[in-house]
Short mmCIF file of C-alpha atoms in Angstrom, two decimals:
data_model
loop_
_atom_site.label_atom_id
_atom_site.label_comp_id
_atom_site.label_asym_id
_atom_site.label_seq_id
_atom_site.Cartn_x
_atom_site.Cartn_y
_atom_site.Cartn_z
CA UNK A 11 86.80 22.90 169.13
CA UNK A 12 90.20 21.90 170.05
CA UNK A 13 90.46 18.81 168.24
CA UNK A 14 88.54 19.81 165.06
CA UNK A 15 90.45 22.01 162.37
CA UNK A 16 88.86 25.22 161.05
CA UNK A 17 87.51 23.03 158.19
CA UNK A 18 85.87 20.70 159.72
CA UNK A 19 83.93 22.61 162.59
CA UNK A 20 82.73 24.25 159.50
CA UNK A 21 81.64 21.00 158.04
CA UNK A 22 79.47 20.87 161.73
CA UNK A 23 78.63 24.41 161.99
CA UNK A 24 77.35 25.32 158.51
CA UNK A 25 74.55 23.47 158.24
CA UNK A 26 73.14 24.39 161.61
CA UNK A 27 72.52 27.44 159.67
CA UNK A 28 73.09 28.80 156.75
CA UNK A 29 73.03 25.91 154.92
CA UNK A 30 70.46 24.38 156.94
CA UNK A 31 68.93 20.75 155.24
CA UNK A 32 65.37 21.68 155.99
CA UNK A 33 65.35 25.85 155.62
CA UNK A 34 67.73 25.54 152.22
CA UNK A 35 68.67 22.20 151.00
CA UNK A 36 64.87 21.27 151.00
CA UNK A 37 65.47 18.15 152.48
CA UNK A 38 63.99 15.57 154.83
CA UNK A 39 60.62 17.42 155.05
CA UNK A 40 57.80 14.87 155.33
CA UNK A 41 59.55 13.47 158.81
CA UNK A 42 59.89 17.37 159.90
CA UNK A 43 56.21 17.87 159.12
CA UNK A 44 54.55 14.73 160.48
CA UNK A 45 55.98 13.71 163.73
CA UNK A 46 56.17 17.33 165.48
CA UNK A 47 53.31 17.93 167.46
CA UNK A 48 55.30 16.58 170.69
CA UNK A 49 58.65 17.77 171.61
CA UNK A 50 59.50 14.43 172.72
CA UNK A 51 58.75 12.73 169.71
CA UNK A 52 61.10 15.16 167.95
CA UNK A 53 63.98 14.81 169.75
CA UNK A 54 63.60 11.27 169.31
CA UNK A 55 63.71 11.73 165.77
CA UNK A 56 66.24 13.97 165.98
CA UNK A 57 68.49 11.21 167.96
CA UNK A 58 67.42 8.57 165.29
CA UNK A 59 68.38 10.28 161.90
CA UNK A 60 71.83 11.51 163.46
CA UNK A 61 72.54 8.09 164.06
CA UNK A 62 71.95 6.53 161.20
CA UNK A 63 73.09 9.69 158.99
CA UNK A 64 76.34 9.57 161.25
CA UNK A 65 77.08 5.65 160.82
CA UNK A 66 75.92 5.93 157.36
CA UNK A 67 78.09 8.48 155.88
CA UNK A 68 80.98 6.13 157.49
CA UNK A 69 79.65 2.91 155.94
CA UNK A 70 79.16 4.94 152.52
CA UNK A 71 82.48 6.48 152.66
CA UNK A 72 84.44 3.73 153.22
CA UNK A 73 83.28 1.52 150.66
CA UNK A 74 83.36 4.65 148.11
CA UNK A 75 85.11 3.21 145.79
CA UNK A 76 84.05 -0.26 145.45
CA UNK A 77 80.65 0.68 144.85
CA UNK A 78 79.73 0.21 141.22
CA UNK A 79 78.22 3.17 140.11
CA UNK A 80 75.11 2.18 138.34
CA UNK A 81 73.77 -0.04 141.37
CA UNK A 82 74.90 2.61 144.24
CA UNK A 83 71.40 3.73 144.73
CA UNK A 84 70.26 0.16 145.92
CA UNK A 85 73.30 0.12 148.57
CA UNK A 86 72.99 2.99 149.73
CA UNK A 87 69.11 1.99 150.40
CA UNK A 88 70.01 -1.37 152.14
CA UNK A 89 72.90 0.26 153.75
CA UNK A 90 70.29 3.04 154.97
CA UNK A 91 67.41 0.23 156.01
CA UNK A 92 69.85 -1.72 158.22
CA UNK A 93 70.86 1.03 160.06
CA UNK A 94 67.04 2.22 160.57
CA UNK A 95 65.69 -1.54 161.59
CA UNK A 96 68.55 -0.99 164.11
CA UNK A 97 66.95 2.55 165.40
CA UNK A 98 63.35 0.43 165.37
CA UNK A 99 64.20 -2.59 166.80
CA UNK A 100 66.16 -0.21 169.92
CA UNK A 101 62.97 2.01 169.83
CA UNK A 102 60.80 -0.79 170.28
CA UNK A 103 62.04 -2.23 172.91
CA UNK A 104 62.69 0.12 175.16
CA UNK A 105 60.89 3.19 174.29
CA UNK A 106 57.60 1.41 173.20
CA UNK A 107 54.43 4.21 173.40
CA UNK A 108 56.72 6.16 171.74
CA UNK A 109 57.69 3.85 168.70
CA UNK A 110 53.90 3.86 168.19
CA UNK A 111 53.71 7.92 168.50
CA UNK A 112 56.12 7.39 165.37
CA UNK A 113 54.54 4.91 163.81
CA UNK A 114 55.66 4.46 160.34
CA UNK A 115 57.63 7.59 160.26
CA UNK A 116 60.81 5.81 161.56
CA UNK A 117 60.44 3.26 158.55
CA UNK A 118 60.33 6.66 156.20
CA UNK A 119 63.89 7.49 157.37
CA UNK A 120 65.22 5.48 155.04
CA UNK A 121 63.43 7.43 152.01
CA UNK A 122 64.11 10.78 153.76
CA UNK A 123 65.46 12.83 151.25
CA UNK A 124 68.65 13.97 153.89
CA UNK A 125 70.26 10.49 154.05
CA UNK A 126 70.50 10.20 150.12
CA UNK A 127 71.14 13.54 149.44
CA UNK A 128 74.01 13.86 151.70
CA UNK A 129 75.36 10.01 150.56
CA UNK A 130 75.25 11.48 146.88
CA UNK A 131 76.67 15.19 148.19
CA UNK A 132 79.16 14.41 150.51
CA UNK A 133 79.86 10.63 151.61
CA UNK A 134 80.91 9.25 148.35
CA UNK A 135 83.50 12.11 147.38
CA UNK A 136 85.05 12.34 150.73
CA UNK A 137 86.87 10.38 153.31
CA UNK A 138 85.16 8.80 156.81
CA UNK A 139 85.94 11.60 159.21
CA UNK A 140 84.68 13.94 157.47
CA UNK A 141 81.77 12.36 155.90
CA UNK A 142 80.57 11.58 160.20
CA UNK A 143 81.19 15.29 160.59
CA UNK A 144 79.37 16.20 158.13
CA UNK A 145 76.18 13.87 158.81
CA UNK A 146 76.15 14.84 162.60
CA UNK A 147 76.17 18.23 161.28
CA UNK A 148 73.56 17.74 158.82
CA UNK A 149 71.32 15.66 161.63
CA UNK A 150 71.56 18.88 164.13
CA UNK A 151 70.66 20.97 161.51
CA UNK A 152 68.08 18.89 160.73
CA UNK A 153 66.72 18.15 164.84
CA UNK A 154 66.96 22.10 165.43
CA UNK A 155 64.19 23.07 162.71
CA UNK A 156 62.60 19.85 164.72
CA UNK A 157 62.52 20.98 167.93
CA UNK A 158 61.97 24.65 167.21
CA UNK A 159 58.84 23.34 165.59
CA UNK A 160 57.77 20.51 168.37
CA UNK A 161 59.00 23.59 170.97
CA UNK A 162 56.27 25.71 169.27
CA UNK A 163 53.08 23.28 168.83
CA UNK A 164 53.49 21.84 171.95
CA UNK A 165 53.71 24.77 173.68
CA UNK A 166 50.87 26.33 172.34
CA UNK A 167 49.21 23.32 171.34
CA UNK A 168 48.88 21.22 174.46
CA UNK A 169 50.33 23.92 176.55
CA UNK A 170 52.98 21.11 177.92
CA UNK A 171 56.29 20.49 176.96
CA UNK A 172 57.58 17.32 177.29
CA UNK A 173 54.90 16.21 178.73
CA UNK A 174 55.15 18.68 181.81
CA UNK A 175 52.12 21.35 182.33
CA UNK A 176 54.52 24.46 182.26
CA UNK A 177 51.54 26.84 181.48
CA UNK A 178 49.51 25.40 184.63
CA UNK A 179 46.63 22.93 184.55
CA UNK A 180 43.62 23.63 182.45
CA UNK A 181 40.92 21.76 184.27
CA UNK A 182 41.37 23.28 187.45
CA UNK A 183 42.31 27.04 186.17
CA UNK A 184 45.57 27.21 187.34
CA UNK A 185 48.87 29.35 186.19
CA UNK A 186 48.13 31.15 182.76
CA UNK A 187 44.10 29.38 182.44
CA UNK A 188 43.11 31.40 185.70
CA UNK A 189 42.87 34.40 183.51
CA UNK A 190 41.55 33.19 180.71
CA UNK A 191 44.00 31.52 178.31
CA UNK A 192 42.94 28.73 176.22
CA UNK A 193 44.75 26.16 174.60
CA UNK A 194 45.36 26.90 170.65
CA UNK A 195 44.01 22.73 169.56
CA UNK A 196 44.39 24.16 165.69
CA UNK A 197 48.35 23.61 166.28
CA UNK A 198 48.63 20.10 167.02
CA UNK A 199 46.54 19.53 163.49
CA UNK A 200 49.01 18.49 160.82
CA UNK A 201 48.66 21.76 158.86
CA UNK A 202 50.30 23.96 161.40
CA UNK A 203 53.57 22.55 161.10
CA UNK A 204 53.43 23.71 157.70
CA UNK A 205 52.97 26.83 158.33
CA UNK A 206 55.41 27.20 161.44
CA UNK A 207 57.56 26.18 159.37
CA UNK A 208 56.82 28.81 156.90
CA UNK A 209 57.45 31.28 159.37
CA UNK A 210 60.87 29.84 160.40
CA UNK A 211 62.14 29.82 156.76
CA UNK A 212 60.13 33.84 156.72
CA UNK A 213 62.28 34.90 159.50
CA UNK A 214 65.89 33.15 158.68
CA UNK A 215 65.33 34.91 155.29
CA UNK A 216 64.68 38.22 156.44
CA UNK A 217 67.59 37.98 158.43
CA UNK A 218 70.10 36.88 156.15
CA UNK A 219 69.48 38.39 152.74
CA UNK A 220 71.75 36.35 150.66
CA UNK A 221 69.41 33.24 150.99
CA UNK A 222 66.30 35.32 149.18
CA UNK A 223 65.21 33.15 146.21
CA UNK A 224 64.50 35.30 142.97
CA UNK A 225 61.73 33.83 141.57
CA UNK B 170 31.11 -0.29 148.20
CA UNK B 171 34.49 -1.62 149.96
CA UNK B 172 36.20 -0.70 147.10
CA UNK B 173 35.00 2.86 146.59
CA UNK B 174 34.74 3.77 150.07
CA UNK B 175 38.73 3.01 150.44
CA UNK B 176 39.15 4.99 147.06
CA UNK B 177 37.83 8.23 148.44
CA UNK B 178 39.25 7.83 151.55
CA UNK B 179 42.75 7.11 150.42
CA UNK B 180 42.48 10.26 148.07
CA UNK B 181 40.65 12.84 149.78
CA UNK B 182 40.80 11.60 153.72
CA UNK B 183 44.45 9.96 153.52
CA UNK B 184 45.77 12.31 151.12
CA UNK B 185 49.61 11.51 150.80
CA UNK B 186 50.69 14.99 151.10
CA UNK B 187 48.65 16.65 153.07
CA UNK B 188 47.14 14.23 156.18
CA UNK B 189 50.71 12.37 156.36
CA UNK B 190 53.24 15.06 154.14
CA UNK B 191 54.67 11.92 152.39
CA UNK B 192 56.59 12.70 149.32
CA UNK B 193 56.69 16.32 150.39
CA UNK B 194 60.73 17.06 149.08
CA UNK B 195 59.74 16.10 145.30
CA UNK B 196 56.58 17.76 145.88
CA UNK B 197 58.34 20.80 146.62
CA UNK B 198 61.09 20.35 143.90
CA UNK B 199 59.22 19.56 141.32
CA UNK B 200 55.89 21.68 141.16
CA UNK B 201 57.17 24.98 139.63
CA UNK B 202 55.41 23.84 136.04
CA UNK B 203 52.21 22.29 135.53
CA UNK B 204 53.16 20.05 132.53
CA UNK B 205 56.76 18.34 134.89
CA UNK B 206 54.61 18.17 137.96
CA UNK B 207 51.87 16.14 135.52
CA UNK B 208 54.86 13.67 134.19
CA UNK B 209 55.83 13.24 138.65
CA UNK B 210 52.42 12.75 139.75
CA UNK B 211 51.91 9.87 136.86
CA UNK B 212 54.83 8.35 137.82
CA UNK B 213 54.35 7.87 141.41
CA UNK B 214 50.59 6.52 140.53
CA UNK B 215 52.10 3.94 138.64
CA UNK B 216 54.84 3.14 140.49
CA UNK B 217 52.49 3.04 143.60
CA UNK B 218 49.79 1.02 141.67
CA UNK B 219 52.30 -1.75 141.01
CA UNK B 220 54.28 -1.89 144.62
CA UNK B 221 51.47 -1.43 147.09
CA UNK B 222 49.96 -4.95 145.99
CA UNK B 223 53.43 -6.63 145.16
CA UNK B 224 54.48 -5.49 149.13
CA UNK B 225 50.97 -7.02 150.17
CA UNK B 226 51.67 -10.30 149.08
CA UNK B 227 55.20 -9.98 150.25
CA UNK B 228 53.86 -8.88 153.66
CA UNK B 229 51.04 -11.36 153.62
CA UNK B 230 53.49 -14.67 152.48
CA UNK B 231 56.96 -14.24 153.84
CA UNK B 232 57.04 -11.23 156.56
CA UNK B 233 53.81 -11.81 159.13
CA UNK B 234 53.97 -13.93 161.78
CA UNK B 235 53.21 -17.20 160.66
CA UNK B 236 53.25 -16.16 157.22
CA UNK B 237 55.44 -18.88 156.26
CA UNK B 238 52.90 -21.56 157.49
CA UNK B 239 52.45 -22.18 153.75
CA UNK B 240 55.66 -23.41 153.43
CA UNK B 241 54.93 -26.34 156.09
CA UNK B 242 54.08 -26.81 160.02
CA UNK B 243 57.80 -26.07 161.25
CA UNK B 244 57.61 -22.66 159.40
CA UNK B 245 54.95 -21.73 161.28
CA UNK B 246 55.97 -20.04 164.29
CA UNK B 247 58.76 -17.53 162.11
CA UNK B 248 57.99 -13.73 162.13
CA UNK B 249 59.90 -11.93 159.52
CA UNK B 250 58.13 -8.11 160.61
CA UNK B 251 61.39 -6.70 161.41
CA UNK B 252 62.55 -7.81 157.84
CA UNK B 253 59.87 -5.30 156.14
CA UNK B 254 61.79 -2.24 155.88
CA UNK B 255 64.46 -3.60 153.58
CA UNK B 256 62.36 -5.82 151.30
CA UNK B 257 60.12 -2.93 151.00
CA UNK B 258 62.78 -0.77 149.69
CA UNK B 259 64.35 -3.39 147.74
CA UNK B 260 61.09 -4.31 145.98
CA UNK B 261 60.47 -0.66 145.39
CA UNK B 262 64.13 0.21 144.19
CA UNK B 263 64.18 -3.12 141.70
CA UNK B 264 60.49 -2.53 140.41
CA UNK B 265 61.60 1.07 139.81
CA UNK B 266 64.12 0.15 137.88
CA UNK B 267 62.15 -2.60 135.80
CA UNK B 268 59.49 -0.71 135.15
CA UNK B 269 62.25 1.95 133.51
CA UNK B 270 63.60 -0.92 131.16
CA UNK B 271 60.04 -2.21 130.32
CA UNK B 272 58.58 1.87 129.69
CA UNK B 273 61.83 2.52 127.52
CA UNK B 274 61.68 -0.60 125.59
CA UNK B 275 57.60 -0.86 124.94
CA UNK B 276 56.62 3.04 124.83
CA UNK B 277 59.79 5.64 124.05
CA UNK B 278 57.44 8.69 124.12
CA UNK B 279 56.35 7.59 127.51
CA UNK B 280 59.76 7.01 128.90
CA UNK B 281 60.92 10.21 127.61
CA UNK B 282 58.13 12.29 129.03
CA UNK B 283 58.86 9.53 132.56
CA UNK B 284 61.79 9.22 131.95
CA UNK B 285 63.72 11.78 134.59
CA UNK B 286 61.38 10.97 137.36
CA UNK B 287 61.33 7.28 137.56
CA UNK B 288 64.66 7.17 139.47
CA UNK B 289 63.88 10.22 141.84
CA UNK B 290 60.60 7.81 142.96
CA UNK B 291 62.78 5.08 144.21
CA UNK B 292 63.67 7.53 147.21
CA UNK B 293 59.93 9.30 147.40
CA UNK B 294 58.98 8.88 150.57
CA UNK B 295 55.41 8.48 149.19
CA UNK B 296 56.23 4.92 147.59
CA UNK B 297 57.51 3.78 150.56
CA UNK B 298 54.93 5.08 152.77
CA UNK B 299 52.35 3.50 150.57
CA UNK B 300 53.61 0.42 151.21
CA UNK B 301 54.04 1.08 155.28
CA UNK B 302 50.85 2.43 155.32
CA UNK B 303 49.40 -0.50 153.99
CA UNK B 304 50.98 -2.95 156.00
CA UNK B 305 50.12 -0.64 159.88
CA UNK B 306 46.45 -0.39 157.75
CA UNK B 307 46.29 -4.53 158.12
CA UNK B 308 44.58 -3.79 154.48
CA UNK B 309 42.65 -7.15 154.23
CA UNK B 310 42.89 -8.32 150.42
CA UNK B 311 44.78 -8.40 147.36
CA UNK B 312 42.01 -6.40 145.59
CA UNK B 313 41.88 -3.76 148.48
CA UNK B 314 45.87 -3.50 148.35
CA UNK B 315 45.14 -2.27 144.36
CA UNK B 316 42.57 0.03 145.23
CA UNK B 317 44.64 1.27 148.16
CA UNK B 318 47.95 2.14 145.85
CA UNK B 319 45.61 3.85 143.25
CA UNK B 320 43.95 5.64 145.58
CA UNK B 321 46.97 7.14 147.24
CA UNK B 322 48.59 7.64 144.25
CA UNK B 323 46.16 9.87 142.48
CA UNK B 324 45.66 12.12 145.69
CA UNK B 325 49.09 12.55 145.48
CA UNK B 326 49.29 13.49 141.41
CA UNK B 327 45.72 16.13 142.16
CA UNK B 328 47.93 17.76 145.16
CA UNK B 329 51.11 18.30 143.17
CA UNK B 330 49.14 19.58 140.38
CA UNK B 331 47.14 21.93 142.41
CA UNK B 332 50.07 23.69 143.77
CA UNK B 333 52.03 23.56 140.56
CA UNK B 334 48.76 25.27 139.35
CA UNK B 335 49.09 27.90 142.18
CA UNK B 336 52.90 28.47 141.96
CA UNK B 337 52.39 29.28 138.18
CA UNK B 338 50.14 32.18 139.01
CA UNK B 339 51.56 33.31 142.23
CA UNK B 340 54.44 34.77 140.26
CA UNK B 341 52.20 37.97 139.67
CA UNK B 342 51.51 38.82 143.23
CA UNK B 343 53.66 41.05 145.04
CA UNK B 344 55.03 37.81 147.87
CA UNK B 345 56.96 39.60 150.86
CA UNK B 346 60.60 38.94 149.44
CA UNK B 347 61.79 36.62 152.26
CA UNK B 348 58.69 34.47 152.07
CA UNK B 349 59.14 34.00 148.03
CA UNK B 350 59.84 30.79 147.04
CA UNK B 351 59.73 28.05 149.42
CA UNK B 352 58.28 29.87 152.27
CA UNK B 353 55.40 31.00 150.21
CA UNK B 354 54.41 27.68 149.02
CA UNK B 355 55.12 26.30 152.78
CA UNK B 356 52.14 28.04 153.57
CA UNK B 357 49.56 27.95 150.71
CA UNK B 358 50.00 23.90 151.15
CA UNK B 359 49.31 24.39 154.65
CA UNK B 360 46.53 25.96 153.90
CA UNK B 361 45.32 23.51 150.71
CA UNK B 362 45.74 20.79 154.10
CA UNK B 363 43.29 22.83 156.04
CA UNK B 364 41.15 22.92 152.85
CA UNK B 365 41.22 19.18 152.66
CA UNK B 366 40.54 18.61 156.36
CA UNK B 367 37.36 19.63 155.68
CA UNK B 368 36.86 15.95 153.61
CA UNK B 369 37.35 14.56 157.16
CA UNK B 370 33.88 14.18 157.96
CA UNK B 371 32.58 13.01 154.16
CA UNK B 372 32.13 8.94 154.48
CA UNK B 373 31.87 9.00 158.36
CA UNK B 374 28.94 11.70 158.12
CA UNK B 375 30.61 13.07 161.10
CA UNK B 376 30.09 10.09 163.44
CA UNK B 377 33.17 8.53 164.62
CA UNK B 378 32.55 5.64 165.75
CA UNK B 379 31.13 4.13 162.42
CA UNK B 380 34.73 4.56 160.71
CA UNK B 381 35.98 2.27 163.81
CA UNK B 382 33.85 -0.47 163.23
CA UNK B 383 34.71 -1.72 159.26
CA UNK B 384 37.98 -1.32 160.11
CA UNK B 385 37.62 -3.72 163.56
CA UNK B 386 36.11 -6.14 161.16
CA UNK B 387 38.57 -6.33 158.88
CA UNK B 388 41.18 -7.03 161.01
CA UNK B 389 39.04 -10.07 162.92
CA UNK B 390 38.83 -11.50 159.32
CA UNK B 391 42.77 -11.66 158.63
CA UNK B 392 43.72 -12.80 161.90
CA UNK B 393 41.25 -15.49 163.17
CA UNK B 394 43.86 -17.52 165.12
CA UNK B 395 46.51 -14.57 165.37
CA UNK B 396 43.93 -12.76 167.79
CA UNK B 397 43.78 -15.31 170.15
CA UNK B 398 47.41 -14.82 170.90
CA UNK B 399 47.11 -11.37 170.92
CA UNK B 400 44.60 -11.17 173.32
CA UNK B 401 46.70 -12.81 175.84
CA UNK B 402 49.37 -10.53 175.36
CA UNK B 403 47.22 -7.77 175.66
CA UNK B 404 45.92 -9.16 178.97
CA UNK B 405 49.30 -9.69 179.90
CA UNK B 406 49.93 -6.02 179.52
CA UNK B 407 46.87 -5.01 180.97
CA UNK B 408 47.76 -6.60 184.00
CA UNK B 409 51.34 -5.57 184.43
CA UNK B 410 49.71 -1.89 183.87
CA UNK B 411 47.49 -2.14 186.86
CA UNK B 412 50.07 -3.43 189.07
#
């Protein structure tokens, strides 16, 4: 962290953890939820959102203070669906199964509650550096819970990960199936994600005590 | 029969929250009371209600390929898809706000028991998803769009007040400290999903392939012409596969 001040490799660093988006800030769940039953496919949404969260903390912060107030919602949403028609249009073209793995979920980066809530939080108080700090730091935050989750269900979903058979081939009994082991099909259903994720935010909290909510 | 087979299938089947988890950071936010999570949920039907259609005839007249064929032969051949994101959100974002002036100027009770939500919807994921559901959907009419945004938006208002419901009463049981909070309610609505998974099977009496079929129909009837195209492509694709 040579180049980076204390300050800002805390502006990268903090949300990885403590003040993770999806564990604390509540943010940028539905995406989380929906599009983690592959590993691949989260990483690849992972990749997406730090882009445009990157480039679009930039864009916000430098037009910061032309941007009348009453009407900054409606930038920040075109400024937001520019940047994701980019990530679509790239998707489509060269990643193309994939884009339809996604489906509409890259169009629902624009509404994911991250982007805004960081453009309101962070982008339009402070200058560009920081405000691209802070977004790739808010987007790795953001891809960890996503991969710890797609790491999880694909694992023990499909018993692949990233497509590879790591646990050995289940037709023909080899690795882990020769004695026995079956694949858990219950965590590739949409409400496991839920409730891995449950178990993340269980675990962080027990951990760190501070975070513990009261009510 | 169109109608109400759509109906129960975009509020049981579909559900918002918990087949596709759209909407799922207000859902979270704002379900610690019944009566606010009430005021949210009617919101986003309304809101839903008014932009699913107004996005189908957007989708239908200016963003398909060869939508604009109305407009005169040259037109034609234009395909506006990649355009949808940001009319979308810009029809959602200016109806949001419209429908605030019209609700404060018509109905003042209304607006004040709306009134703090209607902004938060322009960014609900559900609103937007409605409308991107409906176009990958290929929903085939005007009428069905309606049905569609009602639909949705009602499952959504029954699942935010069921958990509100829950989180009211789950303040008496003894919740592992960590979990309390957010993780708790993580996993009840994982469990209310597995609940509704069960609705799965209801207008398909189990049998797959008759829920493929309507839809296959449907889309024939939209795209006479379009599929002819299409086909080729396909072909094309098919080809370059098997080499």
């Amino acid at each position: 962290m040579g180049i980076l001040s204390k300050k800002d490799a805390g502006l990268i660093k903090d949300p990885l953890f403590d003040n993770n988006p999806i564990t604390i800030q509540v943010l940028g769940i539905c995406s989380a939820l929906a599009i983690t039953a592959e590993l691949k496919a989260s990483i690849v949404m992972a990749v997406s959102v730090m882009f445009v969260l990157g480039l679009g903390n930039v864009v916000i912060s430098l037009m910061r203070n032309i941007i009348p107030s009453k009407i900054r919602i409606i930038v920040q949403l075109i400024v937001v669906a520019t940047l994701v028609i980019i990530v679509d249009l790239v998707l489509k073209a060269f990643a193309y199964e994939l884009s339809k793995t996604l489906s509409v979920f890259v169009g629902l980066i624009i509404t994911n509650c991250i982007i805004m809530g960081r453009f309101e939080a962070f982008a339009l108080g402070n200058g560009p550096w920081r405000s691209f700090l802070d977004g790739i730091g808010n987007a790795l935050g953001y891809g960890l819970i996503l991969v710890i989750v797609g790491f999880f269900r694909e694992l023990l979903g499909s018993g692949t990960l990233l497509g590879f058979k790591v646990l050995g081939d289940p037709i023909e009994k080899t690795g882990l199936y020769a004695i026995g082991y079956e694949n858990n099909g219950f965590m590739l259903l949409s409400p496991m994600a839920l409730i891995v994720v449950g178990i993340i935010i269980w675990i962080q909290r027990s951990k760190n005590k501070s975070l513990i909510e009261e009510a | 029969m169109e109608h109400i087979e759509l109906f129960f299938k975009s509020i049981f089947i579909d559900n918002m929250v918990f087949a596709t988890f759209l909407g799922m950071c207000s859902y979270l936010a704002i379900s610690k009371k019944v009566s606010t999570s009430v005021g949210m949920g009617a919101a986003v039907i309304f809101v839903l209600t008014v932009t699913v259609p107004l996005n189908w005839l957007l989708d239908q007249y200016i963003l398909q390929e060869g939508a604009l064929s109305w407009l005169g032969e040259e037109y034609a051949s234009y395909d506006l898809s990649f355009l949808s994101f940001i009319m979308f959100i810009a029809t959602i974002a200016t109806m949001v706000q419209l429908v605030e002036i019209i609700v404060e100027k018509f109905s003042p009770s209304l607006y004040n028991s709306l009134g703090i939500f209607l902004p938060l919807i322009a960014v609900n994921c559900a609103i937007l998803g409605g409308s991107l559901f409906m176009q990958s959907r290929e929903i085939p009419s005007f009428g069905l769009a309606v049905t569609y945004g009602v639909g949705s938006g009602i499952g959504w208002f029954l699942a935010i007040l069921a958990i509100a419901a829950i989180r009211e009463k789950i303040r008496y049981s003894s919740v592992p400290p960590a979990l309390r909070g957010l993780g708790i309610t993580f996993i009840i609505t994982g469990l209310m999903a597995i609940g509704f998974m069960s609705f799965g099977g209801m207008l398909t009496g189990g049998d797959e392939e008759k829920k493929d079929e309507p839809a296959t129909e449907a889309k024939v009837e939209v795209k006479q012409e379009l599929d002819k195209e299409k086909d080729a492509k396909v072909v094309a694709e098919n080809t370059n596969i098997n080499k």
